[in-house]
Amino acid sequence: MADQLVCFHAHFYQPPRENPWTGEVGREESAAPYHDWNERITAECYSRNAAARVMDDQGGVARVLNNFSRASFNLGPTLMGWLESHSPEVYGAILEGDRWGRRRFAGHGTALAQAYNHVIMPLASHRDRRTQVLWGVRDFVWRFGRQPEFGRQPEGMWLPETAVDLNTLEALAEAEIRFTILSPRQADRVRHPGTDAWCDVSDGAIDTGRAYLHRLPSGRSINLFFYDAEISQGVAFGRLLEDGGRLAESMLAAFPEGEREPRLVSVATDGETYGHHHPAGEMALAEAISRFEDSESPRLTCYGQFLSEHPPELEVEVAQGTAWSCDHGVDRWQTDCGCATGANPAWNQTWREPLREALDLLAGHLSRLFEDAGGRLLRDPWEARDQYIEVLLDRSAERFDEFLARHGTAAVGSPGRAEAVILLEMQRYSMLMFTSCGWFFDDAGGIETRQVLLYAGRALELAEALGYMEARGPFLARLEDVSSNRADVGHGRAIFESAVAAARAEATAAAAKPV
């Protein structure tokens, strides 16, 4: 009998939410009765998946599973940092889940890395793509580690919104990432190696039961998985999570009768599906996992283990500039393409294009300043930025001294040290301002768009602290073309100025509190 395997993948992620002037997440009224959305979703989802109940036939608790130990998952680095500080028990359970998974899946952990702060990689600059991958890798190694025989690198990396093109795959391959996971609609064509007979699968008809090899223009290559779209859709938006047994049966039904080759049935959804979007969804996932974890066929696996046991026999090429949540490539993050949440059907998203252009304009100014000013203080400013994640993971003065000893020039004295910090933090915020959620929802006045504008405001303020005043005028002028659907909100410049003023007032109030 052919080897039959199943894998569940959960993409756990929340956008970074901290006030850039305080480093803390402010109260978010829409998350009530919780303080903020991180806190609420931790209670509704992350903590519950760390201890998911499986019920018996009498309605009692038969067992409690850490879903992170059995389901493949990625958890955004910025969210992991928040969990480490604000929910250490859940953070510890997630790390333990991956350690347990390594023991179960022959050393292949359940955790995958993620590009650092969820930018749409095909729309990012070459330098930002590189830094996003390197920061995601280093954050992962810092938190999860790996057994030496598998290397300390993560085997796989989740791409934000699964947004992909050749440049993005090159960035992953350069960082020695073995695989990523995509929607079947993102495959373009497949073939047997050594032949010119490509088969068109651009209609989503790719066989999702195997791994594929994608050869890249650089000569590198990367492995790709494509999840089962029908079952994943049923989990995220249908009724499959009403009953874990129903979910398990749907996966069993996906195995063709008489199959003679190894086959993987894998599901990939937002992790928040399990408990936040679908209350008790974590229980359905745990029940489905229980059906497979002690079964010889189909048996539970993770992507890394499947890839080692069943290397790809076919080559694939992806469609360029595509994502799992946009029917128009990656236009959801740059134009009024028609993709929206559906909550406000009369609204438009014409604001997306000028917002993207305003932030691109600002990023260009900040890059020039970084190269010019950073070139005096840092031997290679962009290499230093790539390695700055070491300082972000350990904010001690000793770590920054080590960093400057490796990357600084002779000009880094006491004033130069402070200037180097400003420049590197400016660059950090210049990437945070491209977090994808700023464009995903229906209106420029939403909390997600306000958040990316806060990061832009902080980056701009740091540039001006170094005497660079050229960026503000053009940036604000372009923001005036960002039009909210709500008359009481106004244009993008007004949104920016009110958000920054409120954030700075919050910082002033925090500083005035007695210690």
Short mmCIF file of C-alpha atoms in Angstrom, two decimals:
data_model
loop_
_atom_site.label_atom_id
_atom_site.label_comp_id
_atom_site.label_asym_id
_atom_site.label_seq_id
_atom_site.Cartn_x
_atom_site.Cartn_y
_atom_site.Cartn_z
CA MET A 1 0.00 0.00 0.00
CA ALA A 2 1.28 3.46 -0.87
CA ASP A 3 2.43 5.70 1.96
CA GLN A 4 -0.48 7.98 2.93
CA LEU A 5 0.25 11.03 5.06
CA VAL A 6 -1.63 14.02 6.44
CA CYS A 7 -0.38 17.40 7.64
CA PHE A 8 -2.15 20.37 9.18
CA HIS A 9 -0.48 23.78 8.86
CA ALA A 10 -1.51 26.85 10.88
CA HIS A 11 -0.23 30.34 10.05
CA PHE A 12 -0.39 32.17 13.38
CA TYR A 13 0.09 35.89 13.04
CA GLN A 14 -0.99 39.27 14.36
CA PRO A 15 0.42 42.58 13.10
CA PRO A 16 2.84 44.41 15.39
CA ARG A 17 0.74 46.80 17.46
CA GLU A 18 3.09 48.67 19.78
CA ASN A 19 3.22 52.41 20.08
CA PRO A 20 6.60 53.24 18.47
CA TRP A 21 7.23 55.92 21.10
CA THR A 22 6.59 53.66 24.12
CA GLY A 23 7.23 50.14 22.85
CA GLU A 24 3.93 49.05 24.44
CA VAL A 25 0.59 48.10 22.92
CA GLY A 26 -2.06 50.67 23.78
CA ARG A 27 -5.65 49.91 24.66
CA GLU A 28 -7.69 48.85 21.61
CA GLU A 29 -11.38 49.43 22.32
CA SER A 30 -12.48 47.08 19.54
CA ALA A 31 -10.82 44.19 21.43
CA ALA A 32 -12.98 44.69 24.55
CA PRO A 33 -13.30 43.24 27.09
CA TYR A 34 -9.58 42.62 26.59
CA HIS A 35 -6.93 45.34 26.62
CA ASP A 36 -5.87 44.75 23.01
CA TRP A 37 -6.20 42.28 20.16
CA ASN A 38 -3.01 40.41 21.03
CA GLU A 39 -4.37 39.74 24.50
CA ARG A 40 -7.79 38.75 23.18
CA ILE A 41 -6.56 36.36 20.52
CA THR A 42 -4.07 34.81 22.92
CA ALA A 43 -6.98 33.97 25.21
CA GLU A 44 -9.23 32.76 22.40
CA CYS A 45 -6.68 30.93 20.27
CA TYR A 46 -3.00 30.61 21.22
CA SER A 47 -3.53 29.44 24.79
CA ARG A 48 -6.31 27.07 23.74
CA ASN A 49 -4.19 25.44 21.05
CA ALA A 50 -1.48 24.87 23.64
CA ALA A 51 -3.97 22.79 25.66
CA ALA A 52 -6.76 21.63 23.34
CA ARG A 53 -9.36 19.28 24.78
CA VAL A 54 -10.43 16.09 23.04
CA MET A 55 -13.81 14.90 24.30
CA ASP A 56 -15.01 11.33 24.80
CA ASP A 57 -18.43 9.92 23.87
CA GLN A 58 -19.88 10.87 27.25
CA GLY A 59 -18.87 14.52 26.98
CA GLY A 60 -15.90 14.22 29.28
CA VAL A 61 -12.34 15.21 28.53
CA ALA A 62 -10.52 12.21 27.08
CA ARG A 63 -7.17 13.92 26.66
CA VAL A 64 -5.53 17.32 26.27
CA LEU A 65 -3.24 17.97 23.29
CA ASN A 66 -0.69 20.67 22.58
CA ASN A 67 -1.64 21.25 18.95
CA PHE A 68 1.70 22.98 18.37
CA SER A 69 3.39 19.60 18.87
CA ARG A 70 1.47 17.83 16.13
CA ALA A 71 0.45 20.46 13.57
CA SER A 72 2.93 22.28 11.38
CA PHE A 73 2.85 25.98 12.23
CA ASN A 74 4.57 29.31 11.86
CA LEU A 75 4.18 32.14 14.32
CA GLY A 76 5.22 35.65 13.32
CA PRO A 77 8.43 36.90 14.97
CA THR A 78 6.87 40.15 16.20
CA LEU A 79 4.02 38.18 17.79
CA MET A 80 6.47 35.73 19.35
CA GLY A 81 8.30 38.66 20.92
CA TRP A 82 5.03 39.94 22.41
CA LEU A 83 4.10 36.48 23.74
CA GLU A 84 7.51 36.08 25.34
CA SER A 85 6.95 39.29 27.33
CA HIS A 86 3.21 39.17 27.98
CA SER A 87 2.23 35.49 28.01
CA PRO A 88 5.32 33.47 28.91
CA GLU A 89 3.31 30.31 29.70
CA VAL A 90 1.85 30.20 26.20
CA TYR A 91 5.22 31.13 24.70
CA GLY A 92 6.86 28.26 26.56
CA ALA A 93 4.15 25.82 25.47
CA ILE A 94 4.72 26.77 21.83
CA LEU A 95 8.47 26.14 22.11
CA GLU A 96 7.82 22.85 23.90
CA GLY A 97 5.36 21.87 21.18
CA ASP A 98 8.07 22.20 18.54
CA ARG A 99 10.54 20.24 20.69
CA TRP A 100 7.99 17.46 21.09
CA GLY A 101 7.31 17.54 17.37
CA ARG A 102 10.99 17.03 16.62
CA ARG A 103 10.94 13.86 18.68
CA ARG A 104 7.85 12.60 16.91
CA PHE A 105 8.81 13.52 13.34
CA ALA A 106 12.38 12.20 13.19
CA GLY A 107 14.03 15.50 14.08
CA HIS A 108 11.89 17.65 11.81
CA GLY A 109 10.18 20.23 13.99
CA THR A 110 6.64 21.43 13.56
CA ALA A 111 7.67 25.12 13.60
CA LEU A 112 8.49 27.04 10.42
CA ALA A 113 10.02 30.50 10.19
CA GLN A 114 8.25 33.55 8.73
CA ALA A 115 9.46 36.65 6.91
CA TYR A 116 9.95 39.08 9.77
CA ASN A 117 7.08 41.58 9.89
CA HIS A 118 4.70 40.28 7.25
CA VAL A 119 5.52 42.49 4.28
CA ILE A 120 4.30 41.53 0.81
CA MET A 121 7.59 40.22 -0.51
CA PRO A 122 7.04 40.74 -4.28
CA LEU A 123 6.35 44.43 -3.55
CA ALA A 124 9.38 44.86 -1.29
CA SER A 125 12.74 46.21 -2.38
CA HIS A 126 15.60 43.78 -2.94
CA ARG A 127 17.23 44.91 0.30
CA ASP A 128 14.02 44.63 2.31
CA ARG A 129 13.35 41.11 0.99
CA ARG A 130 16.81 40.04 2.05
CA THR A 131 16.53 41.59 5.52
CA GLN A 132 13.04 40.22 6.07
CA VAL A 133 14.25 36.67 5.38
CA LEU A 134 17.47 36.99 7.40
CA TRP A 135 15.67 38.54 10.38
CA GLY A 136 13.01 35.83 10.20
CA VAL A 137 15.66 33.10 10.14
CA ARG A 138 17.68 34.55 13.00
CA ASP A 139 14.61 35.16 15.16
CA PHE A 140 13.57 31.55 14.58
CA VAL A 141 17.00 30.16 15.51
CA TRP A 142 17.09 32.34 18.63
CA ARG A 143 13.76 30.96 19.82
CA PHE A 144 13.54 27.41 18.47
CA GLY A 145 17.03 26.25 17.56
CA ARG A 146 17.48 22.94 15.81
CA GLN A 147 19.43 19.71 16.21
CA PRO A 148 22.90 19.93 14.62
CA GLU A 149 22.23 17.09 12.18
CA PHE A 150 19.45 19.14 10.59
CA GLY A 151 21.35 22.42 10.80
CA ARG A 152 20.29 25.27 13.02
CA GLN A 153 18.41 26.91 10.17
CA PRO A 154 14.64 26.51 9.85
CA GLU A 155 13.72 24.03 7.15
CA GLY A 156 10.74 26.00 5.90
CA MET A 157 9.56 29.60 5.84
CA TRP A 158 6.02 30.90 5.50
CA LEU A 159 5.62 33.81 3.10
CA PRO A 160 3.21 36.53 4.25
CA GLU A 161 -0.11 36.00 2.43
CA THR A 162 1.89 33.31 0.51
CA ALA A 163 2.84 36.20 -1.80
CA VAL A 164 5.53 34.96 -4.16
CA ASP A 165 7.62 35.67 -7.24
CA LEU A 166 11.03 34.54 -8.44
CA ASN A 167 12.89 37.20 -6.47
CA THR A 168 11.17 36.06 -3.29
CA LEU A 169 12.06 32.41 -3.91
CA GLU A 170 15.65 33.47 -4.61
CA ALA A 171 15.78 35.22 -1.23
CA LEU A 172 14.59 32.04 0.50
CA ALA A 173 16.99 29.80 -1.38
CA GLU A 174 19.93 32.13 -0.70
CA ALA A 175 19.14 31.78 3.02
CA GLU A 176 19.14 27.96 2.62
CA ILE A 177 15.42 27.58 3.25
CA ARG A 178 14.39 24.13 1.98
CA PHE A 179 10.70 24.78 1.27
CA THR A 180 7.67 27.01 1.45
CA ILE A 181 3.92 26.39 1.13
CA LEU A 182 1.66 27.95 -1.51
CA SER A 183 -1.91 27.86 -2.78
CA PRO A 184 -2.49 25.57 -5.76
CA ARG A 185 -3.67 28.65 -7.71
CA GLN A 186 -0.09 29.95 -7.53
CA ALA A 187 1.39 27.13 -9.61
CA ASP A 188 1.84 27.88 -13.30
CA ARG A 189 3.20 24.69 -14.89
CA VAL A 190 4.87 21.35 -14.04
CA ARG A 191 7.10 18.85 -15.83
CA HIS A 192 9.26 15.79 -15.36
CA PRO A 193 12.93 16.80 -14.94
CA GLY A 194 15.02 16.69 -18.10
CA THR A 195 12.07 17.18 -20.44
CA ASP A 196 10.60 20.21 -22.19
CA ALA A 197 7.03 18.95 -21.85
CA TRP A 198 5.50 21.45 -19.45
CA CYS A 199 1.92 20.88 -18.32
CA ASP A 200 -0.21 23.97 -17.63
CA VAL A 201 -1.74 23.91 -14.12
CA SER A 202 -2.51 27.62 -13.84
CA ASP A 203 -6.19 26.81 -13.23
CA GLY A 204 -5.30 25.34 -9.82
CA ALA A 205 -5.25 21.76 -11.09
CA ILE A 206 -1.80 20.90 -9.71
CA ASP A 207 -1.55 17.61 -7.81
CA THR A 208 -1.23 18.80 -4.19
CA GLY A 209 -0.27 15.36 -2.90
CA ARG A 210 3.47 15.68 -3.53
CA ALA A 211 6.44 18.03 -3.15
CA TYR A 212 7.89 19.90 -6.16
CA LEU A 213 11.25 21.35 -7.08
CA HIS A 214 11.48 24.90 -8.44
CA ARG A 215 14.72 25.71 -10.27
CA LEU A 216 15.71 29.37 -10.07
CA PRO A 217 17.57 31.69 -12.47
CA SER A 218 20.53 31.90 -10.07
CA GLY A 219 21.12 28.15 -10.32
CA ARG A 220 19.68 27.59 -6.86
CA SER A 221 16.47 25.67 -6.25
CA ILE A 222 13.76 25.40 -3.60
CA ASN A 223 11.08 22.83 -2.79
CA LEU A 224 7.40 23.80 -2.82
CA PHE A 225 4.26 22.32 -1.30
CA PHE A 226 0.74 23.23 -2.40
CA TYR A 227 -2.02 22.75 0.16
CA ASP A 228 -5.41 21.14 -0.56
CA ALA A 229 -7.53 24.18 -1.38
CA GLU A 230 -10.96 22.58 -1.04
CA ILE A 231 -10.40 21.20 2.45
CA SER A 232 -8.56 24.32 3.58
CA GLN A 233 -11.46 26.45 2.37
CA GLY A 234 -13.86 24.22 4.24
CA VAL A 235 -11.84 24.64 7.42
CA ALA A 236 -11.45 28.43 7.16
CA PHE A 237 -14.85 29.42 5.76
CA GLY A 238 -17.02 26.30 5.76
CA ARG A 239 -18.34 23.92 8.40
CA LEU A 240 -15.51 21.40 8.74
CA LEU A 241 -14.54 22.72 12.19
CA GLU A 242 -17.97 22.01 13.59
CA ASP A 243 -16.78 18.44 14.10
CA GLY A 244 -13.20 17.14 14.19
CA GLY A 245 -14.40 13.80 12.91
CA ARG A 246 -15.86 15.48 9.84
CA LEU A 247 -12.51 17.20 9.21
CA ALA A 248 -10.66 13.88 9.50
CA GLU A 249 -13.13 12.17 7.16
CA SER A 250 -12.72 14.93 4.55
CA MET A 251 -8.96 14.32 4.55
CA LEU A 252 -9.39 10.57 4.30
CA ALA A 253 -11.71 11.06 1.32
CA ALA A 254 -8.98 13.04 -0.47
CA PHE A 255 -6.84 9.91 -0.94
CA PRO A 256 -7.59 8.33 -4.34
CA GLU A 257 -8.50 4.67 -4.29
CA GLY A 258 -5.78 2.37 -5.52
CA GLU A 259 -3.06 5.05 -5.22
CA ARG A 260 0.36 3.49 -5.82
CA GLU A 261 2.54 6.50 -4.99
CA PRO A 262 3.15 8.25 -1.66
CA ARG A 263 0.58 10.97 -1.12
CA LEU A 264 0.26 13.90 1.24
CA VAL A 265 -3.03 15.59 2.10
CA SER A 266 -2.21 18.90 3.74
CA VAL A 267 -4.38 21.74 4.99
CA ALA A 268 -3.15 25.32 5.46
CA THR A 269 -5.16 28.14 7.03
CA ASP A 270 -4.70 31.10 9.35
CA GLY A 271 -3.95 29.69 12.79
CA GLU A 272 -6.51 32.05 14.30
CA THR A 273 -9.12 29.90 12.55
CA TYR A 274 -8.70 27.46 15.43
CA GLY A 275 -10.40 29.15 18.37
CA HIS A 276 -10.71 32.81 17.38
CA HIS A 277 -12.55 32.78 14.05
CA HIS A 278 -14.21 29.47 14.95
CA PRO A 279 -14.87 29.05 18.68
CA ALA A 280 -13.79 25.57 19.79
CA GLY A 281 -11.97 25.16 16.47
CA GLU A 282 -8.87 24.12 18.39
CA MET A 283 -10.86 21.18 19.78
CA ALA A 284 -11.91 20.07 16.30
CA LEU A 285 -8.27 20.28 15.17
CA ALA A 286 -7.14 18.24 18.18
CA GLU A 287 -9.79 15.61 17.50
CA ALA A 288 -8.79 15.33 13.84
CA ILE A 289 -5.13 15.06 14.83
CA SER A 290 -6.03 12.29 17.31
CA ARG A 291 -7.59 10.27 14.51
CA PHE A 292 -4.27 10.19 12.67
CA GLU A 293 -1.46 10.40 15.20
CA ASP A 294 -1.56 6.73 16.21
CA SER A 295 -2.58 5.48 12.77
CA GLU A 296 -0.14 3.73 10.46
CA SER A 297 -2.10 4.80 7.39
CA PRO A 298 -2.77 7.60 6.91
CA ARG A 299 -0.17 8.79 9.37
CA LEU A 300 0.50 12.24 10.71
CA THR A 301 3.58 14.05 9.42
CA CYS A 302 5.11 17.49 8.97
CA TYR A 303 6.41 19.00 5.73
CA GLY A 304 10.10 18.56 6.57
CA GLN A 305 9.69 14.88 7.31
CA PHE A 306 7.65 14.29 4.15
CA LEU A 307 10.27 16.06 2.04
CA SER A 308 13.07 13.90 3.45
CA GLU A 309 11.12 10.68 2.95
CA HIS A 310 9.66 11.57 -0.44
CA PRO A 311 11.84 14.05 -2.37
CA PRO A 312 10.21 15.77 -5.36
CA GLU A 313 10.05 13.94 -8.66
CA LEU A 314 8.49 16.79 -10.64
CA GLU A 315 9.53 20.38 -11.30
CA VAL A 316 7.19 23.34 -10.98
CA GLU A 317 7.20 27.00 -11.92
CA VAL A 318 5.06 29.49 -10.00
CA ALA A 319 2.88 32.23 -11.37
CA GLN A 320 4.59 35.55 -10.71
CA GLY A 321 3.31 38.05 -8.16
CA THR A 322 0.50 35.99 -6.65
CA ALA A 323 -0.94 35.49 -3.15
CA TRP A 324 -3.52 33.27 -1.47
CA SER A 325 -5.86 36.14 -0.50
CA CYS A 326 -6.02 38.17 -3.71
CA ASP A 327 -7.55 37.09 -7.01
CA HIS A 328 -5.57 39.80 -8.82
CA GLY A 329 -1.98 38.86 -8.00
CA VAL A 330 -0.76 41.13 -5.21
CA ASP A 331 -2.96 44.12 -6.09
CA ARG A 332 -4.76 43.98 -2.75
CA TRP A 333 -1.72 45.72 -1.29
CA GLN A 334 -1.38 48.44 -3.93
CA THR A 335 -4.62 49.12 -5.84
CA ASP A 336 -8.42 49.11 -5.62
CA CYS A 337 -8.56 45.62 -7.14
CA GLY A 338 -11.92 44.68 -5.66
CA CYS A 339 -10.60 42.41 -2.91
CA ALA A 340 -11.97 43.46 0.49
CA THR A 341 -13.43 41.90 3.60
CA GLY A 342 -17.00 42.29 2.35
CA ALA A 343 -18.10 44.03 5.54
CA ASN A 344 -18.61 47.35 3.75
CA PRO A 345 -19.61 46.59 0.15
CA ALA A 346 -20.33 50.23 -0.73
CA TRP A 347 -16.79 51.35 0.16
CA ASN A 348 -13.83 51.54 -2.21
CA GLN A 349 -10.12 51.03 -1.67
CA THR A 350 -8.73 53.74 -3.95
CA TRP A 351 -6.67 54.82 -0.94
CA ARG A 352 -4.35 51.82 -1.28
CA GLU A 353 -2.36 53.13 -4.23
CA PRO A 354 -1.46 56.58 -2.84
CA LEU A 355 -0.68 55.00 0.54
CA ARG A 356 1.77 52.60 -1.11
CA GLU A 357 3.29 55.44 -3.14
CA ALA A 358 3.64 57.71 -0.08
CA LEU A 359 5.44 55.02 1.90
CA ASP A 360 7.63 54.06 -1.07
CA LEU A 361 8.55 57.74 -1.40
CA LEU A 362 9.43 57.98 2.28
CA ALA A 363 11.39 54.72 2.18
CA GLY A 364 13.48 56.11 -0.70
CA HIS A 365 14.39 59.18 1.34
CA LEU A 366 15.26 57.08 4.37
CA SER A 367 17.41 54.72 2.31
CA ARG A 368 19.45 57.58 0.91
CA LEU A 369 19.98 59.02 4.38
CA PHE A 370 20.96 55.60 5.70
CA GLU A 371 23.53 55.08 2.97
CA ASP A 372 25.00 58.58 3.29
CA ALA A 373 25.09 58.94 7.08
CA GLY A 374 25.50 55.24 7.76
CA GLY A 375 28.40 55.03 5.34
CA ARG A 376 30.50 57.14 7.73
CA LEU A 377 29.70 55.02 10.76
CA LEU A 378 29.20 51.50 9.42
CA ARG A 379 31.56 49.62 7.14
CA ASP A 380 28.63 48.26 5.13
CA PRO A 381 25.36 49.88 6.25
CA TRP A 382 23.09 47.31 4.60
CA GLU A 383 25.06 44.36 5.93
CA ALA A 384 24.87 45.99 9.37
CA ARG A 385 21.09 46.30 8.99
CA ASP A 386 20.85 42.61 8.09
CA GLN A 387 22.70 41.74 11.30
CA TYR A 388 20.88 44.26 13.52
CA ILE A 389 18.43 41.52 14.47
CA GLU A 390 21.10 40.35 16.93
CA VAL A 391 20.64 43.60 18.84
CA LEU A 392 16.84 43.43 18.65
CA LEU A 393 16.90 39.98 20.24
CA ASP A 394 19.23 41.12 23.00
CA ARG A 395 18.97 44.83 23.76
CA SER A 396 21.88 44.84 26.21
CA ALA A 397 24.64 47.44 25.94
CA GLU A 398 27.16 44.62 25.68
CA ARG A 399 25.45 43.17 22.63
CA PHE A 400 25.39 46.55 20.89
CA ASP A 401 29.10 47.06 21.71
CA GLU A 402 29.84 43.70 20.06
CA PHE A 403 27.72 44.70 17.09
CA LEU A 404 29.59 47.98 16.61
CA ALA A 405 32.95 46.24 17.02
CA ARG A 406 32.04 44.06 14.02
CA HIS A 407 30.28 46.64 11.85
CA GLY A 408 31.41 50.10 12.95
CA THR A 409 34.06 52.32 11.40
CA ALA A 410 36.68 54.33 13.25
CA ALA A 411 34.22 57.25 13.26
CA VAL A 412 31.98 55.52 15.80
CA GLY A 413 32.77 57.35 19.01
CA SER A 414 30.22 58.34 21.63
CA PRO A 415 28.22 60.69 19.34
CA GLY A 416 28.55 58.26 16.46
CA ARG A 417 27.21 55.43 18.60
CA ALA A 418 23.98 57.34 19.24
CA GLU A 419 23.68 58.26 15.57
CA ALA A 420 24.16 54.63 14.54
CA VAL A 421 21.31 53.57 16.85
CA ILE A 422 19.03 56.23 15.36
CA LEU A 423 19.83 55.16 11.80
CA LEU A 424 19.29 51.47 12.47
CA GLU A 425 16.05 52.07 14.36
CA MET A 426 14.92 54.33 11.53
CA GLN A 427 15.44 51.44 9.14
CA ARG A 428 13.58 49.05 11.41
CA TYR A 429 10.55 51.32 11.38
CA SER A 430 10.90 51.83 7.63
CA MET A 431 10.26 48.10 7.21
CA LEU A 432 7.52 47.93 9.85
CA MET A 433 5.58 50.59 7.94
CA PHE A 434 5.12 48.09 5.08
CA THR A 435 3.37 45.47 7.24
CA SER A 436 0.73 43.99 4.95
CA CYS A 437 -2.27 44.56 7.22
CA GLY A 438 -2.10 48.29 6.48
CA TRP A 439 -3.64 47.58 3.06
CA PHE A 440 -5.67 44.45 3.69
CA PHE A 441 -8.84 45.87 5.19
CA ASP A 442 -11.57 48.16 3.93
CA ASP A 443 -10.59 51.67 4.93
CA ALA A 444 -7.55 53.85 5.52
CA GLY A 445 -8.98 54.90 8.88
CA GLY A 446 -8.75 51.39 10.36
CA ILE A 447 -6.37 50.54 13.20
CA GLU A 448 -4.09 48.54 10.91
CA THR A 449 -3.47 51.44 8.49
CA ARG A 450 -3.05 53.84 11.38
CA GLN A 451 -0.43 51.49 12.78
CA VAL A 452 1.74 51.50 9.64
CA LEU A 453 1.44 55.28 9.57
CA LEU A 454 2.68 55.38 13.17
CA TYR A 455 5.78 53.47 12.10
CA ALA A 456 6.24 55.92 9.22
CA GLY A 457 5.91 58.81 11.67
CA ARG A 458 8.51 57.38 14.00
CA ALA A 459 10.93 56.69 11.12
CA LEU A 460 10.44 60.24 9.84
CA GLU A 461 11.02 61.71 13.30
CA LEU A 462 14.29 59.77 13.67
CA ALA A 463 15.47 61.03 10.28
CA GLU A 464 14.69 64.59 11.32
CA ALA A 465 16.58 64.09 14.59
CA LEU A 466 19.67 63.75 12.38
CA GLY A 467 18.83 66.99 10.56
CA TYR A 468 17.24 65.39 7.48
CA MET A 469 14.18 67.54 6.69
CA GLU A 470 13.59 66.78 3.01
CA ALA A 471 11.20 63.84 3.42
CA ARG A 472 8.23 65.25 5.34
CA GLY A 473 6.80 67.61 2.73
CA PRO A 474 6.57 65.17 -0.21
CA PHE A 475 5.35 62.39 2.08
CA LEU A 476 2.52 64.44 3.57
CA ALA A 477 1.55 65.81 0.16
CA ARG A 478 1.06 62.29 -1.20
CA LEU A 479 -0.89 61.26 1.89
CA GLU A 480 -3.46 63.95 1.08
CA ASP A 481 -4.54 61.72 -1.84
CA VAL A 482 -5.41 58.89 0.57
CA SER A 483 -9.18 59.18 0.92
CA SER A 484 -11.12 57.49 3.69
CA ASN A 485 -14.63 56.19 3.00
CA ARG A 486 -15.73 57.94 6.18
CA ALA A 487 -16.23 61.71 6.02
CA ASP A 488 -15.40 62.09 9.70
CA VAL A 489 -11.95 60.52 9.20
CA GLY A 490 -10.63 62.69 6.38
CA HIS A 491 -7.61 62.13 4.16
CA GLY A 492 -4.39 60.30 4.87
CA ARG A 493 -2.49 63.32 6.12
CA ALA A 494 -5.15 63.96 8.75
CA ILE A 495 -5.12 60.28 9.74
CA PHE A 496 -1.33 60.36 10.02
CA GLU A 497 -1.18 63.56 12.05
CA SER A 498 -3.94 62.55 14.47
CA ALA A 499 -2.48 59.06 14.98
CA VAL A 500 1.03 60.38 15.62
CA ALA A 501 -0.24 63.09 17.97
CA ALA A 502 -2.21 60.55 20.00
CA ALA A 503 0.73 58.13 20.17
CA ARG A 504 3.12 60.86 21.30
CA ALA A 505 0.62 62.08 23.91
CA GLU A 506 0.38 58.53 25.21
CA ALA A 507 4.17 58.42 25.48
CA THR A 508 4.22 61.75 27.35
CA ALA A 509 1.56 60.53 29.77
CA ALA A 510 3.48 57.30 30.37
CA ALA A 511 6.68 59.22 31.06
CA ALA A 512 4.89 61.45 33.58
CA LYS A 513 3.65 58.54 35.70
CA PRO A 514 5.54 58.05 38.97
CA VAL A 515 7.84 55.05 39.03
#
